[in-house]
XYZ file of C-alpha atoms in Angstrom:
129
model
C -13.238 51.315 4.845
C -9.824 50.202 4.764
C -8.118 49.102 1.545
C -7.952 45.152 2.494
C -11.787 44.995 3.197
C -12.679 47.141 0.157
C -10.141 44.427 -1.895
C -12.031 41.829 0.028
C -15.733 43.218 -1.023
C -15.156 43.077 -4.696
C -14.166 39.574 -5.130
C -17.275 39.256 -2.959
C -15.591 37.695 0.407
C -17.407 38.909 3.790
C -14.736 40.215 6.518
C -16.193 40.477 9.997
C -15.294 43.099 12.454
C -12.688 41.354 14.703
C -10.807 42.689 17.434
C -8.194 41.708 20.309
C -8.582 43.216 23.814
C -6.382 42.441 26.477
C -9.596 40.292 27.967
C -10.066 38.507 25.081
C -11.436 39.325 21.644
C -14.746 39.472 19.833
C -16.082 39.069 16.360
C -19.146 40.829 14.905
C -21.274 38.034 13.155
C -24.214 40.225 11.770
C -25.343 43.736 12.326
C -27.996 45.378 11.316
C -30.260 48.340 12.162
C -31.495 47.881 15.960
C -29.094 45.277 17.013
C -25.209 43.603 16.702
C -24.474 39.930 17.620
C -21.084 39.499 18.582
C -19.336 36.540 20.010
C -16.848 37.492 22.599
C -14.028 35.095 24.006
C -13.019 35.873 27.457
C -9.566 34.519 28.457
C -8.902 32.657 31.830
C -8.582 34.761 34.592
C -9.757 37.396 32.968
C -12.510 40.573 32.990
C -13.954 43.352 30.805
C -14.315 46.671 32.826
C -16.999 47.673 34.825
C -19.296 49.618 32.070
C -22.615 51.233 31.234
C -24.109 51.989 27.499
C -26.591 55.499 27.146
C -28.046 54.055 24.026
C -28.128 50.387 23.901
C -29.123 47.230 25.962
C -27.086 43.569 25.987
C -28.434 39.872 26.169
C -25.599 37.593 26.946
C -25.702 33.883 26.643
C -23.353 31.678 27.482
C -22.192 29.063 25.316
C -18.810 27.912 26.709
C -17.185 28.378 30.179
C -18.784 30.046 33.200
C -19.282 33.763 33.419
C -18.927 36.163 36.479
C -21.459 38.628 35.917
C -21.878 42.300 37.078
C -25.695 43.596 36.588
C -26.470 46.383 38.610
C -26.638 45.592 42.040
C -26.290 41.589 41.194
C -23.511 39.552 41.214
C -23.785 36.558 39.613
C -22.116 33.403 38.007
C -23.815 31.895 34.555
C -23.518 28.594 33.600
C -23.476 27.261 29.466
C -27.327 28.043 28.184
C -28.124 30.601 30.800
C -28.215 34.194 30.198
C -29.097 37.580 31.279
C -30.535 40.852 29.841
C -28.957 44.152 30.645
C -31.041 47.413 30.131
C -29.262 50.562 29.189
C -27.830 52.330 31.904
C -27.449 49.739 33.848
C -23.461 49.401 35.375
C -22.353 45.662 34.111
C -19.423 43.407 33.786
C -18.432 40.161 32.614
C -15.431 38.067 33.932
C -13.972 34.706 33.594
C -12.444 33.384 36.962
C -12.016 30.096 35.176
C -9.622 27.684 34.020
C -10.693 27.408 30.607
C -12.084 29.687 28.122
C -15.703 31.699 28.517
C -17.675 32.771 25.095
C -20.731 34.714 24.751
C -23.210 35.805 22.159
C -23.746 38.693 22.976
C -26.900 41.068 21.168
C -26.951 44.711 21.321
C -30.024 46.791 21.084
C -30.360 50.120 20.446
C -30.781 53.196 18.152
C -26.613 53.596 18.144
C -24.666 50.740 18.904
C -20.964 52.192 18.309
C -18.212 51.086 20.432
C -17.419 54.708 21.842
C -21.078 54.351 23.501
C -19.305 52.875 26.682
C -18.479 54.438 29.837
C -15.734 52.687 32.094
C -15.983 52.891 35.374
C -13.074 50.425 36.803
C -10.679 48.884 34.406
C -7.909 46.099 35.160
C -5.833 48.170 32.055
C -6.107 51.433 32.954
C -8.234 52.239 30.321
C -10.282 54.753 32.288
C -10.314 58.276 30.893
């Protein structure tokens, strides 16, 4: 644990996870044993890479924006309230061919949800090892 959040948990103040990608960024708002919720914010124009997770499924639901979706063989394009399930295993990505911002909650589930349980299989950012 770094030094700010152990600073932060003895005066008691909760730091979420937070991180910038060069999509977007997400924020971890609770995680327990079994299952993450994170919100992600995917900027204009933007896409995560085409992916797939050994040990954990997604739900994504969209709460703002429209989201180009990846599911398998599916391509599809989710609208504010609607959302889709994605089992492990399963290739998947979400984009934002919009003008404005997309966000997601998005819930993991799975025995290990780490963020090194990902395998990239096309990246806009070259991120493929």
């Amino acid at each position: 644990m770094s030094s700010l959040k152990l600073a932060a948990a003895k005066e008691g103040i909760l730091v979420r996870e937070f991180d910038e990608r060069p999509w977007g960024t997400y924020e971890v708002l609770e995680q327990k044993s079994g299952y993450k919720v994170k919100v992600l914010e995917v900027k204009p124009g933007a896409r995560l890479s085409l992916q797939r997770h050994s040990r954990r499924g997604e739900h994504w639901v969209v709460v703002e924006g429209v989201a180009d979706v990846v599911c398998g063989d599916r391509e599809l394009r989710l609208q504010k309230g609607e959302h889709i399930h994605i089992p492990p295993e399963t290739n998947h990505r979400l984009g934002n061919s919009g003008n404005v911002r997309l966000a997601i909650i998005e819930v993991q589930l799975g025995d290990y949800l780490g963020e090194d349980d990902i395998v990239r299989l096309a990246d806009d950012y070259q991120r493929i090892e």
